[in-house]
Coordinates of N, CA, C and O in Angstrom, one line a residue:
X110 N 142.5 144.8 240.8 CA 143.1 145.6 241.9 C 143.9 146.8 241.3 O 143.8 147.9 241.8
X111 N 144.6 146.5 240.3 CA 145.6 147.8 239.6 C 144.0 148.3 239.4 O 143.7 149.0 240.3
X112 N 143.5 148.1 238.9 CA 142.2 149.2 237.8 C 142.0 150.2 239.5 O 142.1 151.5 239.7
X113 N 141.8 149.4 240.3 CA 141.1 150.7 241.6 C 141.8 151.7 242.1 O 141.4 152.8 242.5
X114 N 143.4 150.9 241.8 CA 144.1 151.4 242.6 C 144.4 152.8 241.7 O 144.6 154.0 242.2
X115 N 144.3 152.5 240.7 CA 144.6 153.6 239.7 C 142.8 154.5 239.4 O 142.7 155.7 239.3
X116 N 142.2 154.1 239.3 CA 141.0 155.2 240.0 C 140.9 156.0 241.0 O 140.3 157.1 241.1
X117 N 141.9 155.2 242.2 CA 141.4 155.7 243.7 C 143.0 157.1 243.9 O 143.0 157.9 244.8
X118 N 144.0 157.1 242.9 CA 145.4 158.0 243.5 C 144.6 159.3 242.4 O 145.2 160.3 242.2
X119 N 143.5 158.9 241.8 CA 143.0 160.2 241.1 C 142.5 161.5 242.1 O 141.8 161.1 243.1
X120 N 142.6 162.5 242.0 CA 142.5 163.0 243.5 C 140.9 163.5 243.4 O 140.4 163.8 244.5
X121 N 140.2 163.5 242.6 CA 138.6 163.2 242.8 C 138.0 161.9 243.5 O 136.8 161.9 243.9
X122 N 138.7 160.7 243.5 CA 137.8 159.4 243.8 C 138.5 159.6 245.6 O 139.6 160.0 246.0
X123 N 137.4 159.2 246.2 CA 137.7 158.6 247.3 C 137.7 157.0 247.1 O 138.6 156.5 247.8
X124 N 137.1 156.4 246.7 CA 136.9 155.4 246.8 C 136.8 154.6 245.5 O 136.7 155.4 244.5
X125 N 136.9 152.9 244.9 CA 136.6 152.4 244.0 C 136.2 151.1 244.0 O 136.7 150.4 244.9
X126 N 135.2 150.4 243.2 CA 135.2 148.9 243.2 C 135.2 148.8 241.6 O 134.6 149.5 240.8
X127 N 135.9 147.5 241.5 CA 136.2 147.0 240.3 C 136.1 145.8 240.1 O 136.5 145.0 240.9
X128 N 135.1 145.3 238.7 CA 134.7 144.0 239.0 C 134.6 144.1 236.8 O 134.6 145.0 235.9
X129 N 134.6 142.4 236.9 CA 134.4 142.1 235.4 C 133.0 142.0 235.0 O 132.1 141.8 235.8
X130 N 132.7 142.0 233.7 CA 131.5 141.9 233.6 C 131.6 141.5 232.1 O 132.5 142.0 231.4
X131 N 130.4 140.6 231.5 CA 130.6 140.0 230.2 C 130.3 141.1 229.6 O 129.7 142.1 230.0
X132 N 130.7 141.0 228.5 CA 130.6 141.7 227.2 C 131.1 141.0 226.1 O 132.1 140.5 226.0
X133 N 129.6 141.1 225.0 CA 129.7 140.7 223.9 C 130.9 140.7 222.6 O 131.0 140.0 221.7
X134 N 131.6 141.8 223.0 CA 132.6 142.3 222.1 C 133.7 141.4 222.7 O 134.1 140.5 221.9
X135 N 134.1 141.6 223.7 CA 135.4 141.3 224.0 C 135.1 140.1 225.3 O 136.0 140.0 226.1
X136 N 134.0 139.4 225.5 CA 134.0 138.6 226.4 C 134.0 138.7 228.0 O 133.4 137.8 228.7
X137 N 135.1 140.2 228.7 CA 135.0 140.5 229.5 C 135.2 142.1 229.4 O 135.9 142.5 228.4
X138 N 134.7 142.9 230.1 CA 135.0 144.0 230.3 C 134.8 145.0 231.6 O 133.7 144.9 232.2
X139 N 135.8 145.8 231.9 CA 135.9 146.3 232.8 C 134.8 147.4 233.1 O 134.3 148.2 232.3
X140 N 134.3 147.3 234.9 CA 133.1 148.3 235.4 C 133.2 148.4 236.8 O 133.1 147.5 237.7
X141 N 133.5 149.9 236.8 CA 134.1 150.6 237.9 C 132.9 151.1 238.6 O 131.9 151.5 237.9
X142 N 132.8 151.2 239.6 CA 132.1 152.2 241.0 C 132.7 153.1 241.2 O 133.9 153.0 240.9
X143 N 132.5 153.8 241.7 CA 133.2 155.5 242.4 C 132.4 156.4 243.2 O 131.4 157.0 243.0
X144 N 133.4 156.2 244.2 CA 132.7 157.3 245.1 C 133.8 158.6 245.2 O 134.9 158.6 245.8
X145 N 133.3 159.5 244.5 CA 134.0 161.3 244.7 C 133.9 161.5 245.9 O 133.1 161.1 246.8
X146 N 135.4 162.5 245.8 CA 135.7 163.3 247.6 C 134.6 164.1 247.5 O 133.9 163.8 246.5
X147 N 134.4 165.1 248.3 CA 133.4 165.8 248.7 C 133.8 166.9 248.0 O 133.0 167.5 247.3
X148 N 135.1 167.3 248.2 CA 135.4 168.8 247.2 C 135.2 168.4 245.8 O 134.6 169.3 245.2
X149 N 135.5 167.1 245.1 CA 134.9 167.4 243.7 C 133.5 167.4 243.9 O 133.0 167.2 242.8
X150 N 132.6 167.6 244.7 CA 130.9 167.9 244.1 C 130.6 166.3 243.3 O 131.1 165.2 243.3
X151 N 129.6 166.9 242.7 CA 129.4 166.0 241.6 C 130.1 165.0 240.3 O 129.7 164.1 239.6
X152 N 131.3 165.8 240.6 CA 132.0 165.4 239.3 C 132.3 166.5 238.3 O 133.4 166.9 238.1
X153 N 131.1 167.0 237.8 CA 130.5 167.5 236.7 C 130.6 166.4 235.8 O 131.2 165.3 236.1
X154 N 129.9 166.9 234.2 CA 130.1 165.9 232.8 C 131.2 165.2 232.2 O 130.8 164.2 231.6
X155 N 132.5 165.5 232.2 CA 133.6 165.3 232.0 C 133.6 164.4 233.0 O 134.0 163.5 232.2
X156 N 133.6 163.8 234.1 CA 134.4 163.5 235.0 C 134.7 161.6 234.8 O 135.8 161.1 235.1
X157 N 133.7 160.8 234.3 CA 133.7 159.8 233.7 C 134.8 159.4 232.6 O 135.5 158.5 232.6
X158 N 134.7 160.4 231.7 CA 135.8 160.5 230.7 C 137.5 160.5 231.0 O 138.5 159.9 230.6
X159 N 137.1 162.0 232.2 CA 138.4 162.1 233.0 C 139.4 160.8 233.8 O 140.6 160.6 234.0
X160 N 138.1 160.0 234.1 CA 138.9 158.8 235.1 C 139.2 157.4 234.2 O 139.8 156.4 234.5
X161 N 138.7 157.7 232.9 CA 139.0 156.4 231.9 C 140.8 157.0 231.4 O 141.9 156.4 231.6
X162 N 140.5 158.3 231.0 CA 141.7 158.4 230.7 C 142.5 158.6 231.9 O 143.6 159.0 231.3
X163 N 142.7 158.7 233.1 CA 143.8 158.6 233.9 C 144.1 157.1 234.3 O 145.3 156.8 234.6
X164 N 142.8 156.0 234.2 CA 143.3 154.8 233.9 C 144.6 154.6 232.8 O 145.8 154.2 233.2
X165 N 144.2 154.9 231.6 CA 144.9 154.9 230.7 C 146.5 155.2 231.1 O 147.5 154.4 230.9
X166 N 146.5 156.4 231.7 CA 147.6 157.0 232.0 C 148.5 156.4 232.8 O 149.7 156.6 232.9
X167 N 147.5 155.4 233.7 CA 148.3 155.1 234.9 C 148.8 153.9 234.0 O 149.8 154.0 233.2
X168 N 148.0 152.6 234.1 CA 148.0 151.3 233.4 C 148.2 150.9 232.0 O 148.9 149.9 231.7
X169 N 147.5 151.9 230.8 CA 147.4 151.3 229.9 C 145.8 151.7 229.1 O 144.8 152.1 229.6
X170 N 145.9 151.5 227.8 CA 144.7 151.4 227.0 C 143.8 150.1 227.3 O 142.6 150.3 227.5
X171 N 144.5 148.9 227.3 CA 143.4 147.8 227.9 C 143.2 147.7 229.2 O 142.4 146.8 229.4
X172 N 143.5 148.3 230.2 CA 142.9 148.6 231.5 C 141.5 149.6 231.3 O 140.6 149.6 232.2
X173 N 141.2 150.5 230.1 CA 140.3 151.5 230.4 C 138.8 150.5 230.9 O 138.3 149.4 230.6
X174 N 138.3 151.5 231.9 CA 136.8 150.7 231.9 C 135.7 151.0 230.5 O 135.5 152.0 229.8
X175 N 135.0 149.9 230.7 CA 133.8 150.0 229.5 C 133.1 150.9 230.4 O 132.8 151.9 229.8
X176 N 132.6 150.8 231.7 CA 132.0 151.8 232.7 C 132.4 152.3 233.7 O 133.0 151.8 234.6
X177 N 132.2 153.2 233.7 CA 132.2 153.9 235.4 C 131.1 155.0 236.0 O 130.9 156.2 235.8
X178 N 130.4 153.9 236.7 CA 129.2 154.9 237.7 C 129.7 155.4 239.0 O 130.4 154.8 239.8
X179 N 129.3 156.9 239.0 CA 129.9 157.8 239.9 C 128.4 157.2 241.1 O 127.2 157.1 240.7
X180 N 128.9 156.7 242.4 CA 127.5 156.2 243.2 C 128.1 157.0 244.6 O 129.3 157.1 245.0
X181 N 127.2 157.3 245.1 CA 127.4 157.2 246.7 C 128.1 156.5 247.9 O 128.9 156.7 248.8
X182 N 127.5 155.8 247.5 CA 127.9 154.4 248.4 C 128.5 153.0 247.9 O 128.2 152.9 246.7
X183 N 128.9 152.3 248.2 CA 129.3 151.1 248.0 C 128.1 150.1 248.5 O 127.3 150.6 249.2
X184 N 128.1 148.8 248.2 CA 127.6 147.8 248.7 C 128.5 147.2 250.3 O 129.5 146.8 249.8
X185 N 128.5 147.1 251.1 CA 129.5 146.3 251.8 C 128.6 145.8 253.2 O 127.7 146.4 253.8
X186 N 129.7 144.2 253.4 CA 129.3 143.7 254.8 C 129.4 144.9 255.6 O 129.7 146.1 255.4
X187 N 128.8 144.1 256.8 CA 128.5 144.7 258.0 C 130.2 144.9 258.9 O 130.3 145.2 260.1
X188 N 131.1 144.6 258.2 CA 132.8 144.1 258.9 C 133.4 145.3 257.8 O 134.5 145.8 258.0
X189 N 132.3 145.8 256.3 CA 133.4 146.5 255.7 C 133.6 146.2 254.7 O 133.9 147.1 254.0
X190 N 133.6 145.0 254.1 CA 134.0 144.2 253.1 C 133.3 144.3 251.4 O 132.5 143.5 250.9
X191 N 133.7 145.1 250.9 CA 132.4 145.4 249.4 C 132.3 144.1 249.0 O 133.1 143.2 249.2
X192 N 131.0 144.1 248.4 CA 130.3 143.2 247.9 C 130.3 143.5 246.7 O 129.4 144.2 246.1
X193 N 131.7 142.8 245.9 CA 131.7 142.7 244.4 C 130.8 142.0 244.2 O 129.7 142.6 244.1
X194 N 130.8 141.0 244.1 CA 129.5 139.6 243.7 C 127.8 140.3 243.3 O 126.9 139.9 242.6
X195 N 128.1 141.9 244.2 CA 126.3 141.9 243.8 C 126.4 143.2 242.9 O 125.4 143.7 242.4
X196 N 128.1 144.0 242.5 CA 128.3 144.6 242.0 C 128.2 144.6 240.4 O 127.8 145.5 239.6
X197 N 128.7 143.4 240.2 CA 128.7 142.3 238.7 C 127.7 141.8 238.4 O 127.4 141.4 237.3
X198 N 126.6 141.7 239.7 CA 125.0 141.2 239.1 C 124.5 142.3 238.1 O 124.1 142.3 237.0
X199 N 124.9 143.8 239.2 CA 124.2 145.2 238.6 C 124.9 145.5 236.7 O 124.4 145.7 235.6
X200 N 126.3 145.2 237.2 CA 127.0 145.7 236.0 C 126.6 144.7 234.6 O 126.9 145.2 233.5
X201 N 126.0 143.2 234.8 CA 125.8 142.2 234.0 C 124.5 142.3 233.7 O 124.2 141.8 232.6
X202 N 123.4 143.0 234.7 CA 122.2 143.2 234.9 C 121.5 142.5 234.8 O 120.7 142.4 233.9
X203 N 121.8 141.6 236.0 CA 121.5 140.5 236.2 C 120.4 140.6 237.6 O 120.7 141.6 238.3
X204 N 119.6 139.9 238.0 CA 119.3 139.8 239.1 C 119.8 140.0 240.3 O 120.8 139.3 240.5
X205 N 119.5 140.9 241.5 CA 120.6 141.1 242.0 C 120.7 139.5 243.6 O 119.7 138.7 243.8
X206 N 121.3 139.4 244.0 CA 121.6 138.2 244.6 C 121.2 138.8 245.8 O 120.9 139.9 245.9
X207 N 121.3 137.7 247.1 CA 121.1 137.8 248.5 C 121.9 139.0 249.0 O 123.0 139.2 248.6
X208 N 121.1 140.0 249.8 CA 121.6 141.4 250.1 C 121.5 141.1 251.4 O 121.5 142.2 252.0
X209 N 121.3 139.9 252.4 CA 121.1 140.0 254.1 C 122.3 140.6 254.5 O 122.2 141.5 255.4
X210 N 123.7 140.3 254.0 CA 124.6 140.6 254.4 C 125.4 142.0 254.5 O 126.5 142.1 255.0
X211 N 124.5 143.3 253.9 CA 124.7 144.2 253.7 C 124.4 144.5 254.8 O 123.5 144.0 255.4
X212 N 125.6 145.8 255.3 CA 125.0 147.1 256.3 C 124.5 147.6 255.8 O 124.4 148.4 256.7
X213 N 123.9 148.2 255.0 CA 122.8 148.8 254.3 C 122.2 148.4 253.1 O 122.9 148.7 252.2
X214 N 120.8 147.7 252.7 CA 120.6 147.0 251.9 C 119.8 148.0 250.7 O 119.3 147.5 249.6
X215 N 119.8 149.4 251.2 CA 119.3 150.1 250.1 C 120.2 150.8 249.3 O 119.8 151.5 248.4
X216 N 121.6 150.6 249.6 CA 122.7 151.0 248.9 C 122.4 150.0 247.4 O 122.4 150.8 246.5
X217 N 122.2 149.0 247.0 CA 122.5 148.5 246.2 C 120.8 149.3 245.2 O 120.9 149.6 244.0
X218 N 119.5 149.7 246.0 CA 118.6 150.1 244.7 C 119.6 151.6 244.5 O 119.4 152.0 243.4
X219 N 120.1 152.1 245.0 CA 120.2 153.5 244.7 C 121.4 153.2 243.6 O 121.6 154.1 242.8
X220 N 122.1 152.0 243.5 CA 123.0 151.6 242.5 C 122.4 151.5 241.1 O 122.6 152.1 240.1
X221 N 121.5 150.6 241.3 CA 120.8 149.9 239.9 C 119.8 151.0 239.5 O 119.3 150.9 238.3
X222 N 119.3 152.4 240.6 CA 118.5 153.4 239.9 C 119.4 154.5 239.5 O 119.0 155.6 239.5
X223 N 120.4 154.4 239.2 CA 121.8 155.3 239.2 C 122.3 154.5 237.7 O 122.5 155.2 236.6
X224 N 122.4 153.5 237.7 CA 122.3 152.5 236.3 C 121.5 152.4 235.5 O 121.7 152.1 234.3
X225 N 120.1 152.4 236.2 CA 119.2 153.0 234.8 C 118.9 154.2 234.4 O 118.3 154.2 233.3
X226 N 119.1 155.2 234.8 CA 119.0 156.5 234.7 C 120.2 157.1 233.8 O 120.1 158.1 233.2
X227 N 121.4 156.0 233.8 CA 122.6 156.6 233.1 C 122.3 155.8 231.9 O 122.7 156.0 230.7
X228 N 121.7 154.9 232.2 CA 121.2 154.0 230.6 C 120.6 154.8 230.0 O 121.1 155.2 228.9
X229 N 119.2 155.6 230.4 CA 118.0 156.4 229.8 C 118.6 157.5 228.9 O 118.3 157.8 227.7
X230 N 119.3 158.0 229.6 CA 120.3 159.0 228.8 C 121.4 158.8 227.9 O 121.6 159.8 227.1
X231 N 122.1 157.7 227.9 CA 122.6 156.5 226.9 C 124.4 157.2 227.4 O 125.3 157.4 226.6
X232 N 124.5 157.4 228.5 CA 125.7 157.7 229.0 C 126.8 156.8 229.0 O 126.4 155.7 229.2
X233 N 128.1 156.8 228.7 CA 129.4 155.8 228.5 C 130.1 156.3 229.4 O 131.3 155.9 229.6

Protein backbone atom coordinates (compact mmCIF):
# COMPACT_ATOMS: atom_id res chain seq x y z
CA UNK A 1 0.00 0.00 0.00
CA UNK A 2 2.93 2.64 0.98
CA UNK A 3 4.71 1.43 -2.57
CA UNK A 4 1.28 2.83 -4.48
CA UNK A 5 0.65 5.33 -2.56
CA UNK A 6 4.01 6.68 -3.15
CA UNK A 7 3.85 5.95 -7.07
CA UNK A 8 0.40 7.41 -7.20
CA UNK A 9 1.36 11.47 -5.27
CA UNK A 10 4.01 11.33 -8.35
CA UNK A 11 2.30 13.84 -10.51
CA UNK A 12 2.74 11.58 -13.72
CA UNK A 13 0.87 8.34 -12.29
CA UNK A 14 -2.79 8.44 -12.21
CA UNK A 15 -3.04 5.32 -11.00
CA UNK A 16 -1.02 2.16 -9.29
CA UNK A 17 -1.16 -1.58 -8.45
CA UNK A 18 1.37 -3.11 -6.33
CA UNK A 19 1.80 -6.68 -5.78
CA UNK A 20 4.82 -9.17 -4.71
CA UNK A 21 6.39 -11.39 -6.82
CA UNK A 22 9.17 -14.18 -6.25
CA UNK A 23 12.48 -13.51 -7.05
CA UNK A 24 15.40 -15.59 -7.03
CA UNK A 25 17.66 -13.06 -5.44
CA UNK A 26 15.86 -11.85 -2.70
CA UNK A 27 12.78 -14.14 -2.44
CA UNK A 28 10.28 -11.42 -2.91
CA UNK A 29 10.24 -8.51 -4.93
CA UNK A 30 8.50 -5.58 -5.74
CA UNK A 31 6.19 -4.99 -9.27
CA UNK A 32 4.30 -2.01 -9.95
CA UNK A 33 1.55 -1.22 -12.76
CA UNK A 34 0.99 2.32 -13.73
CA UNK A 35 -1.25 4.09 -15.41
CA UNK A 36 0.14 7.93 -16.56
CA UNK A 37 -2.15 11.07 -16.54
CA UNK A 38 -2.82 12.07 -19.88
CA UNK A 39 -0.52 15.18 -19.82
CA UNK A 40 2.53 13.01 -19.23
CA UNK A 41 1.91 11.23 -22.89
CA UNK A 42 3.79 8.34 -22.79
CA UNK A 43 6.10 8.75 -20.17
CA UNK A 44 8.96 8.97 -22.44
CA UNK A 45 12.36 6.59 -21.62
CA UNK A 46 13.31 7.91 -18.36
CA UNK A 47 10.01 7.62 -16.86
CA UNK A 48 10.38 4.08 -15.23
CA UNK A 49 13.62 5.11 -13.72
CA UNK A 50 11.93 8.41 -12.68
CA UNK A 51 9.22 6.50 -10.52
CA UNK A 52 11.82 3.91 -8.82
CA UNK A 53 13.60 6.79 -7.72
CA UNK A 54 10.76 8.84 -6.26
CA UNK A 55 9.80 5.56 -4.51
CA UNK A 56 13.10 5.82 -3.06
CA UNK A 57 12.52 9.33 -2.15
CA UNK A 58 9.29 8.92 -0.65
CA UNK A 59 9.88 5.34 1.35
CA UNK A 60 13.22 4.25 1.13
CA UNK A 61 15.88 2.18 -0.98
CA UNK A 62 14.10 -1.24 -0.04
CA UNK A 63 10.74 -0.06 -1.17
CA UNK A 64 12.30 0.47 -4.94
CA UNK A 65 10.41 -1.78 -7.40
CA UNK A 66 12.28 -4.61 -9.25
CA UNK A 67 9.49 -3.51 -11.97
CA UNK A 68 7.32 -1.08 -13.18
CA UNK A 69 5.05 -1.46 -16.37
CA UNK A 70 3.65 1.71 -17.60
CA UNK A 71 -0.07 -0.14 -18.93
CA UNK A 72 -3.32 1.37 -19.75
CA UNK A 73 -5.52 -0.22 -17.89
CA UNK A 74 -5.72 -2.10 -14.86
CA UNK A 75 -7.35 -5.53 -14.42
CA UNK A 76 -10.47 -4.89 -12.16
CA UNK A 77 -14.01 -6.35 -11.07
CA UNK A 78 -16.99 -5.34 -12.47
CA UNK A 79 -17.64 -3.14 -8.68
CA UNK A 80 -13.96 -1.62 -9.36
CA UNK A 81 -11.89 -3.66 -7.39
CA UNK A 82 -8.17 -4.50 -9.12
CA UNK A 83 -7.36 -7.82 -9.50
CA UNK A 84 -3.92 -8.19 -7.90
CA UNK A 85 -4.17 -12.03 -7.83
CA UNK A 86 -3.95 -12.00 -11.83
CA UNK A 87 -1.43 -9.12 -11.54
CA UNK A 88 1.24 -11.45 -9.69
CA UNK A 89 0.35 -14.37 -12.17
CA UNK A 90 1.68 -11.77 -15.04
CA UNK A 91 4.55 -10.44 -12.84
CA UNK A 92 5.61 -14.32 -11.75
CA UNK A 93 4.67 -15.29 -15.29
CA UNK A 94 2.78 -17.61 -14.46
CA UNK A 95 -0.40 -18.75 -16.01
CA UNK A 96 -2.88 -16.33 -15.90
CA UNK A 97 -5.96 -17.42 -13.56
CA UNK A 98 -9.87 -17.17 -14.01
CA UNK A 99 -10.55 -13.66 -15.79
CA UNK A 100 -14.78 -14.12 -15.63
CA UNK A 101 -14.71 -11.59 -13.12
CA UNK A 102 -13.21 -8.87 -15.06
CA UNK A 103 -15.04 -5.80 -16.65
CA UNK A 104 -12.93 -6.14 -19.31
CA UNK A 105 -11.16 -9.39 -19.90
CA UNK A 106 -8.83 -8.09 -22.61
CA UNK A 107 -7.21 -5.67 -20.23
CA UNK A 108 -5.11 -8.48 -18.82
CA UNK A 109 -3.60 -9.76 -22.80
CA UNK A 110 -2.73 -6.12 -23.39
CA UNK A 111 -0.78 -6.54 -19.89
CA UNK A 112 1.16 -9.72 -20.55
CA UNK A 113 1.77 -8.26 -24.46
CA UNK A 114 3.13 -5.04 -22.78
CA UNK A 115 5.40 -7.57 -20.61
CA UNK A 116 6.71 -9.29 -23.30
CA UNK A 117 7.56 -6.63 -25.46
CA UNK A 118 9.40 -4.91 -22.52
CA UNK A 119 11.21 -8.35 -22.01
CA UNK A 120 12.21 -8.41 -25.89
CA UNK A 121 14.01 -5.29 -25.42
CA UNK A 122 15.40 -6.41 -22.00
CA UNK A 123 13.91 -3.18 -20.31
CA UNK A 124 14.28 -2.78 -16.17
Amino acid sequence: TEVESALVSHPKVAEAAVVGAADETTSQAIAAFVILRSEAGDGGADVVGELREHVVKVIGRLARPRNILIVAELPKTRSGKIMRRLLRDVAEKRPIGDVTTLADSTVMDAIKEGLAARAATNED
